[in-house]
């Protein structure tokens, strides 16, 4: 187990400060109020530490490097005055009530992805608690919070976080987050956190002042890559591993969603993700809880989730974009950008059978072969969705499916989501067909950066939505954020109520195991590219299960063999 | 199976030309003598092809791109006028005599690494044949040729090759190489080829004119990386895979030594090396021969050689530098550069037991943890040496072990090499203690490049041999090359004859299985850091094997338990 970093409470008002800065010759802790300066001591790996007595929660501090500049602590637990200012010594007083909670395995999860700032009018951790009744009624059992680490300003998706250890102050900070998790556990919900270990945000990122956290060897979409395999990588890896362990052990999250792991570039003999996974295994031994690690990846590489003995990194799950894209292109007819690789019923059938469409086949969009075969893995290691923050938010207008396709087609999509043998994930509001957009928003403080983001966003859409014009919104405008908030007054609209009931009913059937036969490796699919119907069949002794999906505009009929007795379990058109 | 590239003989004086150039709008074959211009036709992946009648071996041609520039064929089989000039249509007339040859498994190999240009006075493939008696007498059974692909000029280690498909003209080209391999097989020798799939040389490399063979995403010590995972990577991968298949199928090499595979950067779901390995498996099915793929790697990552089912790439073997470095530092006391990580008897013992010293432990030189555990793998997947082209040639003066340590210590090193349970590899001349150097030499035609190489080499040694001055030789000077040639008149020196007999005797004992007990997973090592002795013990029912190595300057004695009867199998000091 590596060294903890940041300010750690040792009891009796004593704190240990530890920060990694291998090239510094002198490092000190500066306490704001007392203006006390405490020299730190360096170890052979470049960690500096000092113990300070008579401190209390709320003390502000910075780290001074080589008697020149002062910076916030890279492992700050709280940044009450924003990303450029003082770090605050953490509160360690929260007492968890849900003491018997032991976690939940991925194959039992029904995940609900939400963005803290836009999920409720208040945009806080605490306000989420008010919505737990709604979520319980819906039938999901796992919340997944988009990243909560401190970012510049108070509006951000979370992927611009710069203090991985500090829950965003405007969301309610440490206290609010712990209360939320504790309450969720008392109510039977698991909570996952989206963590970003592939880059830091562009504003308020002082890591490079402290040491070689980044490497020029590799480039990512966000600039130089974090240093996972170059000189000094052990300590950079430890910074993120300790972060993961903090969320799981101290905050009691049930697992982590690892953002875009294909940009965690590590050619070493033990990949960072495997090391992370093994450290989390060790924590499971210590606490007796189960923790799920779920990767987002564009590689379609089963190495992420294979067992160690099979050369894998041992993660519990990974997202499958192919499922979304196959379905989305059939539903909408869209084919620009990466959607070019989809749009066939053949692919929709394939993703239903085996998650990955791209299992080694050639991708026209990527201009190379992509993926490997997922056939030997349990289907419950794959997380699928019909909407998520990226697929909605990374559109020109941030439109949800409710704005793109008919009500009947929305229901068809939901039917695919819940009958497929994977772990389903919903995006906040889709359960009642929220029609407000989910757009890209920031609240950076740096003017040049704001301009760069505004222009970058425009450019991205020139590429993806070439040909379309107008409707562009300003990521920096507060209105963009506000208009992305969920409208909880959905019951005024009967079709929204109908859709919510539709989700409920399918989730209820799913929970009862009504669709479990579709998890069989013997599942068969038939389809018609022109008429756009898909038929799924899974037979076993004593009974068979059929799924019929008609994405076309014509009515189509199917007669099973004469001797069969067919019972209709569920029909999307029944619910109007 | 991918598409073949280059000029392929179809019979009846007809050849098919195929070249990959995805962005070109017009591609033509230009025939030198007839000045005939033949239009090629493009397929959907960017391969252009044309069939031309009435051609014969010796016809010169180039490829013209977009009616502008003309270049040699990237897959040229012969460049009689050098790297900048005409390509030559290949000779396909060689008839192999050794038709029953089926290859040799790695665990039976005793490898002899040689550089074609300096191994014999003539520096040709054919001249090697004259030395086969010597090698047979010595007791090695496998030749490993340093890279032979066409490089600029006629003096080069081979790592500056720019026509992967063309055997160096000054070595004797296709005809000479096929004769050599065929003769080796008739004499019972296997032949491995060192191939360079991580970069191309700096002079005469026109690949980028044809297409995106390189990517800016990653950097290697030689500049932009070859494109193994970016857009268009499938075709780049195929270029090298077809090259490997050509050497194995058409030239009948018994395997390939893959240069510095850690610089083959591929984050995709199927690593290039796994694809290569699978393609070679398929060739084995086709020809009934066995082919060995052996990687050079600085990663100490067992993924290279693990079976596919264990997440590996399925290569047969990999080099273990740790073995060399552990031994070399103990023998010489050197500790600069990467030798800083070694120099302990503990590490020498560890490498004897399990090949990798760095199996996940922290490297002071690399400033990070390196490697993973090799314990679950057969020991005959690891190739070890006490000298090789790099460890000798990448020294300021190119000194061999014979110039660095005493005769007795040389013998100790040989004893370690042949009693260790790995695949041993000798470097040409070490078997009689050649005292001439093996230095770095080139014969580039580009003056700026020559200057850059000269200065780069100087700089490298400032780093590695900091503190030492003088003795620097000019890589471009013909004398540097000449002075690196083996002196075959070794029998004038009795100590050289003694050493040769010493190698022979140990190889004979090794072949008889005298040391096989050291391959046991139960092997035990004891050592003394101060006195520098190492004791290796392997016990089984019915008898035990002991190895005693004294690297210190003091005589040391050891008495096995009283009840044992010890027979001395071999003692290095006996041979004077």
mmCIF file of C-alpha atoms in Angstrom, chain A residues 212-479:
data_model
loop_
_atom_site.group_PDB
_atom_site.id
_atom_site.type_symbol
_atom_site.label_atom_id
_atom_site.label_comp_id
_atom_site.label_asym_id
_atom_site.label_seq_id
_atom_site.Cartn_x
_atom_site.Cartn_y
_atom_site.Cartn_z
ATOM 1 C CA UNK A 212 6.429 15.301 -13.217
ATOM 2 C CA UNK A 213 2.747 14.388 -13.047
ATOM 3 C CA UNK A 214 2.619 14.718 -16.830
ATOM 4 C CA UNK A 215 4.751 13.291 -19.632
ATOM 5 C CA UNK A 216 5.467 14.641 -23.090
ATOM 6 C CA UNK A 217 5.896 11.103 -24.406
ATOM 7 C CA UNK A 218 2.213 10.814 -25.196
ATOM 8 C CA UNK A 219 -0.524 13.203 -26.152
ATOM 9 C CA UNK A 220 -4.183 13.010 -25.282
ATOM 10 C CA UNK A 221 -7.136 15.091 -26.496
ATOM 11 C CA UNK A 222 -6.460 17.260 -23.424
ATOM 12 C CA UNK A 223 -2.723 17.831 -23.953
ATOM 13 C CA UNK A 224 0.226 16.027 -22.405
ATOM 14 C CA UNK A 225 -0.700 12.718 -20.850
ATOM 15 C CA UNK A 226 -0.573 12.000 -17.146
ATOM 16 C CA UNK A 227 2.623 10.135 -16.380
ATOM 17 C CA UNK A 228 1.727 6.496 -15.791
ATOM 18 C CA UNK A 229 4.836 4.794 -17.173
ATOM 19 C CA UNK A 230 7.741 7.217 -17.362
ATOM 20 C CA UNK A 231 10.302 8.155 -14.721
ATOM 21 C CA UNK A 232 8.592 8.980 -11.400
ATOM 22 C CA UNK A 233 5.396 7.265 -12.514
ATOM 23 C CA UNK A 234 5.135 5.210 -9.310
ATOM 24 C CA UNK A 235 4.288 8.326 -7.326
ATOM 25 C CA UNK A 236 1.851 9.674 -9.922
ATOM 26 C CA UNK A 237 0.078 6.318 -9.951
ATOM 27 C CA UNK A 238 -0.046 6.390 -6.176
ATOM 28 C CA UNK A 239 -1.668 9.835 -6.251
ATOM 29 C CA UNK A 240 -4.617 8.411 -8.172
ATOM 30 C CA UNK A 241 -4.730 5.075 -6.384
ATOM 31 C CA UNK A 242 -4.896 6.772 -3.001
ATOM 32 C CA UNK A 243 -7.642 8.934 -4.437
ATOM 33 C CA UNK A 244 -9.664 5.877 -5.448
ATOM 34 C CA UNK A 245 -9.117 4.299 -2.053
ATOM 35 C CA UNK A 246 -10.251 7.499 -0.335
ATOM 36 C CA UNK A 247 -13.560 7.568 -2.205
ATOM 37 C CA UNK A 248 -14.198 3.914 -1.450
ATOM 38 C CA UNK A 249 -12.997 3.639 2.116
ATOM 39 C CA UNK A 250 -13.620 7.052 3.574
ATOM 40 C CA UNK A 251 -16.651 8.194 1.575
ATOM 41 C CA UNK A 252 -17.998 4.631 1.217
ATOM 42 C CA UNK A 253 -18.741 4.835 -2.475
ATOM 43 C CA UNK A 254 -19.656 1.433 -3.875
ATOM 44 C CA UNK A 255 -17.491 1.731 -6.898
ATOM 45 C CA UNK A 256 -15.952 3.966 -9.481
ATOM 46 C CA UNK A 257 -16.691 4.689 -13.108
ATOM 47 C CA UNK A 258 -13.277 5.314 -14.665
ATOM 48 C CA UNK A 259 -13.449 7.992 -17.322
ATOM 49 C CA UNK A 260 -11.968 7.278 -20.796
ATOM 50 C CA UNK A 261 -9.378 4.743 -19.714
ATOM 51 C CA UNK A 262 -7.987 4.527 -23.259
ATOM 52 C CA UNK A 263 -6.233 7.798 -22.471
ATOM 53 C CA UNK A 264 -4.514 6.319 -19.420
ATOM 54 C CA UNK A 265 -1.411 5.436 -21.383
ATOM 55 C CA UNK A 266 0.775 2.848 -19.723
ATOM 56 C CA UNK A 267 3.084 0.500 -21.601
ATOM 57 C CA UNK A 268 4.684 -0.881 -18.444
ATOM 58 C CA UNK A 269 4.530 -4.489 -17.302
ATOM 59 C CA UNK A 270 1.743 -3.812 -14.793
ATOM 60 C CA UNK A 271 -0.899 -1.504 -16.164
ATOM 61 C CA UNK A 272 -2.140 1.222 -13.833
ATOM 62 C CA UNK A 273 -5.658 -0.201 -14.009
ATOM 63 C CA UNK A 274 -4.475 -3.599 -12.857
ATOM 64 C CA UNK A 275 -2.577 -2.037 -9.979
ATOM 65 C CA UNK A 276 -5.676 -0.015 -9.071
ATOM 66 C CA UNK A 277 -7.801 -3.121 -9.253
ATOM 67 C CA UNK A 278 -5.450 -5.072 -6.981
ATOM 68 C CA UNK A 279 -5.328 -2.251 -4.452
ATOM 69 C CA UNK A 280 -9.113 -2.177 -4.407
ATOM 70 C CA UNK A 281 -9.140 -5.959 -3.905
ATOM 71 C CA UNK A 282 -6.949 -5.416 -0.854
ATOM 72 C CA UNK A 283 -9.354 -2.799 0.453
ATOM 73 C CA UNK A 284 -12.213 -5.280 0.048
ATOM 74 C CA UNK A 285 -10.301 -7.676 2.265
ATOM 75 C CA UNK A 286 -9.854 -4.942 4.825
ATOM 76 C CA UNK A 287 -13.397 -3.549 4.951
ATOM 77 C CA UNK A 288 -15.452 -6.576 3.944
ATOM 78 C CA UNK A 289 -17.294 -4.445 1.386
ATOM 79 C CA UNK A 290 -17.546 -5.043 -2.356
ATOM 80 C CA UNK A 291 -16.396 -2.349 -4.746
ATOM 81 C CA UNK A 292 -17.090 -2.218 -8.459
ATOM 82 C CA UNK A 293 -14.668 -0.688 -10.957
ATOM 83 C CA UNK A 294 -16.285 0.113 -14.295
ATOM 84 C CA UNK A 295 -14.309 1.550 -17.179
ATOM 85 C CA UNK A 296 -15.352 3.787 -19.978
ATOM 86 C CA UNK A 297 -13.230 2.785 -22.967
ATOM 87 C CA UNK A 298 -13.310 3.159 -26.731
ATOM 88 C CA UNK A 299 -11.011 0.200 -27.291
ATOM 89 C CA UNK A 300 -13.515 -2.671 -27.106
ATOM 90 C CA UNK A 301 -10.741 -4.591 -25.392
ATOM 91 C CA UNK A 302 -11.753 -7.349 -23.015
ATOM 92 C CA UNK A 303 -8.376 -7.081 -21.291
ATOM 93 C CA UNK A 304 -9.955 -4.437 -19.065
ATOM 94 C CA UNK A 305 -12.421 -6.836 -17.530
ATOM 95 C CA UNK A 306 -10.757 -10.231 -17.871
ATOM 96 C CA UNK A 307 -9.486 -11.918 -14.727
ATOM 97 C CA UNK A 308 -5.847 -11.429 -13.800
ATOM 98 C CA UNK A 309 -5.096 -15.063 -14.605
ATOM 99 C CA UNK A 310 -6.326 -14.437 -18.121
ATOM 100 C CA UNK A 311 -4.068 -11.470 -18.540
ATOM 101 C CA UNK A 312 -6.783 -8.978 -17.633
ATOM 102 C CA UNK A 313 -6.860 -5.954 -15.403
ATOM 103 C CA UNK A 314 -9.641 -7.455 -13.323
ATOM 104 C CA UNK A 315 -12.118 -4.568 -13.551
ATOM 105 C CA UNK A 316 -15.720 -5.547 -12.912
ATOM 106 C CA UNK A 317 -17.265 -3.872 -15.928
ATOM 107 C CA UNK A 318 -17.010 -1.610 -18.912
ATOM 108 C CA UNK A 319 -19.313 0.623 -20.877
ATOM 109 C CA UNK A 320 -20.379 -0.515 -24.323
ATOM 110 C CA UNK A 321 -20.932 2.409 -26.642
ATOM 111 C CA UNK A 322 -21.639 0.029 -29.522
ATOM 112 C CA UNK A 323 -24.988 -0.809 -27.948
ATOM 113 C CA UNK A 324 -26.012 2.825 -27.820
ATOM 114 C CA UNK A 325 -24.740 3.647 -31.283
ATOM 115 C CA UNK A 326 -26.345 0.638 -32.968
ATOM 116 C CA UNK A 327 -29.691 1.521 -31.502
ATOM 117 C CA UNK A 328 -29.423 5.291 -31.864
ATOM 118 C CA UNK A 329 -28.595 5.128 -35.571
ATOM 119 C CA UNK A 330 -31.497 2.779 -36.276
ATOM 120 C CA UNK A 331 -33.866 4.976 -34.292
ATOM 121 C CA UNK A 332 -32.775 8.322 -35.745
ATOM 122 C CA UNK A 333 -31.216 7.503 -39.094
ATOM 123 C CA UNK A 334 -28.231 9.651 -38.095
ATOM 124 C CA UNK A 335 -24.920 8.721 -39.688
ATOM 125 C CA UNK A 336 -22.441 11.549 -39.180
ATOM 126 C CA UNK A 337 -19.173 11.253 -37.254
ATOM 127 C CA UNK A 338 -18.769 7.998 -35.384
ATOM 128 C CA UNK A 339 -22.372 7.028 -36.164
ATOM 129 C CA UNK A 340 -21.088 6.232 -39.644
ATOM 130 C CA UNK A 341 -19.876 2.894 -38.280
ATOM 131 C CA UNK A 342 -23.404 1.835 -37.346
ATOM 132 C CA UNK A 343 -26.902 2.037 -38.800
ATOM 133 C CA UNK A 344 -27.412 -1.625 -39.696
ATOM 134 C CA UNK A 345 -29.939 -3.988 -38.159
ATOM 135 C CA UNK A 346 -27.158 -6.568 -38.354
ATOM 136 C CA UNK A 347 -25.188 -4.553 -35.827
ATOM 137 C CA UNK A 348 -28.159 -4.050 -33.552
ATOM 138 C CA UNK A 349 -28.633 -7.811 -33.501
ATOM 139 C CA UNK A 350 -24.919 -8.355 -32.882
ATOM 140 C CA UNK A 351 -24.748 -5.951 -29.954
ATOM 141 C CA UNK A 352 -27.761 -7.674 -28.401
ATOM 142 C CA UNK A 353 -25.991 -11.028 -28.690
ATOM 143 C CA UNK A 354 -22.451 -10.082 -27.675
ATOM 144 C CA UNK A 355 -22.185 -6.412 -26.637
ATOM 145 C CA UNK A 356 -19.326 -5.461 -28.996
ATOM 146 C CA UNK A 357 -20.160 -4.877 -32.637
ATOM 147 C CA UNK A 358 -16.504 -4.021 -33.197
ATOM 148 C CA UNK A 359 -14.883 -7.238 -32.051
ATOM 149 C CA UNK A 360 -11.954 -7.066 -34.452
ATOM 150 C CA UNK A 361 -13.786 -5.916 -37.572
ATOM 151 C CA UNK A 362 -12.803 -2.905 -39.666
ATOM 152 C CA UNK A 363 -14.191 0.485 -38.666
ATOM 153 C CA UNK A 364 -14.796 2.904 -41.510
ATOM 154 C CA UNK A 365 -14.844 5.849 -39.130
ATOM 155 C CA UNK A 366 -11.632 4.930 -37.344
ATOM 156 C CA UNK A 367 -10.011 3.592 -40.503
ATOM 157 C CA UNK A 368 -8.633 0.527 -38.763
ATOM 158 C CA UNK A 369 -9.778 -2.728 -37.174
ATOM 159 C CA UNK A 370 -11.170 -2.282 -33.688
ATOM 160 C CA UNK A 371 -11.817 -4.533 -30.706
ATOM 161 C CA UNK A 372 -11.599 -8.155 -29.725
ATOM 162 C CA UNK A 373 -14.111 -10.868 -28.935
ATOM 163 C CA UNK A 374 -16.228 -10.555 -25.772
ATOM 164 C CA UNK A 375 -17.758 -13.998 -26.122
ATOM 165 C CA UNK A 376 -15.980 -15.637 -23.208
ATOM 166 C CA UNK A 377 -17.100 -13.037 -20.678
ATOM 167 C CA UNK A 378 -20.239 -12.773 -18.537
ATOM 168 C CA UNK A 379 -22.722 -10.367 -20.081
ATOM 169 C CA UNK A 380 -23.181 -8.607 -16.794
ATOM 170 C CA UNK A 381 -19.717 -7.115 -17.145
ATOM 171 C CA UNK A 382 -21.064 -4.763 -19.815
ATOM 172 C CA UNK A 383 -22.917 -1.557 -19.037
ATOM 173 C CA UNK A 384 -25.267 -0.279 -21.722
ATOM 174 C CA UNK A 385 -27.462 2.759 -22.142
ATOM 175 C CA UNK A 386 -29.789 4.367 -24.657
ATOM 176 C CA UNK A 387 -28.850 7.838 -23.395
ATOM 177 C CA UNK A 388 -25.977 9.114 -21.291
ATOM 178 C CA UNK A 389 -24.334 12.428 -20.556
ATOM 179 C CA UNK A 390 -21.978 12.144 -23.526
ATOM 180 C CA UNK A 391 -24.417 10.945 -26.138
ATOM 181 C CA UNK A 392 -26.931 13.596 -25.207
ATOM 182 C CA UNK A 393 -24.594 16.404 -24.202
ATOM 183 C CA UNK A 394 -22.136 16.083 -27.040
ATOM 184 C CA UNK A 395 -24.767 17.034 -29.590
ATOM 185 C CA UNK A 396 -25.060 20.479 -31.083
ATOM 186 C CA UNK A 397 -28.277 21.138 -29.205
ATOM 187 C CA UNK A 398 -27.906 18.638 -26.375
ATOM 188 C CA UNK A 399 -31.148 16.949 -27.398
ATOM 189 C CA UNK A 400 -32.360 13.918 -25.562
ATOM 190 C CA UNK A 401 -33.970 10.997 -27.352
ATOM 191 C CA UNK A 402 -37.396 12.466 -26.503
ATOM 192 C CA UNK A 403 -36.682 15.306 -28.933
ATOM 193 C CA UNK A 404 -35.346 13.082 -31.678
ATOM 194 C CA UNK A 405 -37.731 10.189 -32.110
ATOM 195 C CA UNK A 406 -41.398 9.354 -31.684
ATOM 196 C CA UNK A 407 -42.878 8.201 -28.426
ATOM 197 C CA UNK A 408 -43.315 4.688 -29.815
ATOM 198 C CA UNK A 409 -39.668 4.524 -30.830
ATOM 199 C CA UNK A 410 -38.572 5.736 -27.412
ATOM 200 C CA UNK A 411 -40.451 2.819 -25.927
ATOM 201 C CA UNK A 412 -38.819 0.413 -28.351
ATOM 202 C CA UNK A 413 -35.423 1.679 -27.238
ATOM 203 C CA UNK A 414 -36.333 1.189 -23.596
ATOM 204 C CA UNK A 415 -37.461 -2.301 -24.446
ATOM 205 C CA UNK A 416 -34.066 -3.082 -25.968
ATOM 206 C CA UNK A 417 -32.288 -1.609 -22.956
ATOM 207 C CA UNK A 418 -34.078 -3.694 -20.366
ATOM 208 C CA UNK A 419 -34.456 -6.959 -22.225
ATOM 209 C CA UNK A 420 -30.794 -7.030 -23.261
ATOM 210 C CA UNK A 421 -28.684 -9.178 -20.934
ATOM 211 C CA UNK A 422 -26.390 -6.363 -19.800
ATOM 212 C CA UNK A 423 -26.289 -3.915 -16.902
ATOM 213 C CA UNK A 424 -28.629 -1.078 -17.859
ATOM 214 C CA UNK A 425 -27.834 2.545 -17.158
ATOM 215 C CA UNK A 426 -30.304 5.407 -17.390
ATOM 216 C CA UNK A 427 -29.479 9.058 -17.754
ATOM 217 C CA UNK A 428 -31.355 11.351 -15.360
ATOM 218 C CA UNK A 429 -34.756 12.338 -16.673
ATOM 219 C CA UNK A 430 -35.000 9.778 -19.462
ATOM 220 C CA UNK A 431 -37.439 7.772 -17.333
ATOM 221 C CA UNK A 432 -40.145 10.327 -17.997
ATOM 222 C CA UNK A 433 -38.891 11.574 -21.335
ATOM 223 C CA UNK A 434 -37.438 14.872 -20.128
ATOM 224 C CA UNK A 435 -37.460 17.218 -23.102
ATOM 225 C CA UNK A 436 -35.084 19.846 -21.770
ATOM 226 C CA UNK A 437 -31.613 19.555 -23.236
ATOM 227 C CA UNK A 438 -28.442 18.494 -21.472
ATOM 228 C CA UNK A 439 -25.833 20.847 -22.840
ATOM 229 C CA UNK A 440 -22.155 21.415 -22.360
ATOM 230 C CA UNK A 441 -21.484 24.125 -19.776
ATOM 231 C CA UNK A 442 -18.511 25.569 -17.915
ATOM 232 C CA UNK A 443 -17.830 28.506 -15.635
ATOM 233 C CA UNK A 444 -14.138 29.071 -16.109
ATOM 234 C CA UNK A 445 -12.488 32.136 -14.646
ATOM 235 C CA UNK A 446 -9.786 32.493 -17.265
ATOM 236 C CA UNK A 447 -10.997 34.610 -20.200
ATOM 237 C CA UNK A 448 -8.672 33.144 -22.803
ATOM 238 C CA UNK A 449 -9.705 29.681 -21.754
ATOM 239 C CA UNK A 450 -13.380 30.595 -22.017
ATOM 240 C CA UNK A 451 -12.795 31.809 -25.559
ATOM 241 C CA UNK A 452 -10.852 28.673 -26.435
ATOM 242 C CA UNK A 453 -13.629 26.449 -25.084
ATOM 243 C CA UNK A 454 -16.303 28.402 -26.952
ATOM 244 C CA UNK A 455 -14.412 28.137 -30.200
ATOM 245 C CA UNK A 456 -13.330 24.560 -29.661
ATOM 246 C CA UNK A 457 -16.918 23.540 -29.115
ATOM 247 C CA UNK A 458 -18.007 25.259 -32.309
ATOM 248 C CA UNK A 459 -15.253 23.522 -34.229
ATOM 249 C CA UNK A 460 -16.176 20.125 -32.834
ATOM 250 C CA UNK A 461 -19.660 20.501 -34.184
ATOM 251 C CA UNK A 462 -18.565 21.668 -37.572
ATOM 252 C CA UNK A 463 -16.982 18.256 -37.774
ATOM 253 C CA UNK A 464 -19.689 16.145 -36.237
ATOM 254 C CA UNK A 465 -22.733 17.931 -37.543
ATOM 255 C CA UNK A 466 -21.293 19.215 -40.769
ATOM 256 C CA UNK A 467 -23.923 20.838 -42.835
ATOM 257 C CA UNK A 468 -26.124 21.901 -39.928
ATOM 258 C CA UNK A 469 -26.114 25.551 -38.974
ATOM 259 C CA UNK A 470 -27.180 27.636 -36.003
ATOM 260 C CA UNK A 471 -28.574 26.720 -32.626
ATOM 261 C CA UNK A 472 -25.182 26.838 -31.052
ATOM 262 C CA UNK A 473 -25.177 27.677 -27.353
ATOM 263 C CA UNK A 474 -22.467 29.301 -25.287
ATOM 264 C CA UNK A 475 -20.914 26.839 -22.790
ATOM 265 C CA UNK A 476 -19.908 29.685 -20.495
ATOM 266 C CA UNK A 477 -23.418 31.255 -20.300
ATOM 267 C CA UNK A 478 -25.283 30.552 -17.071
ATOM 268 C CA UNK A 479 -28.440 30.066 -19.122
#
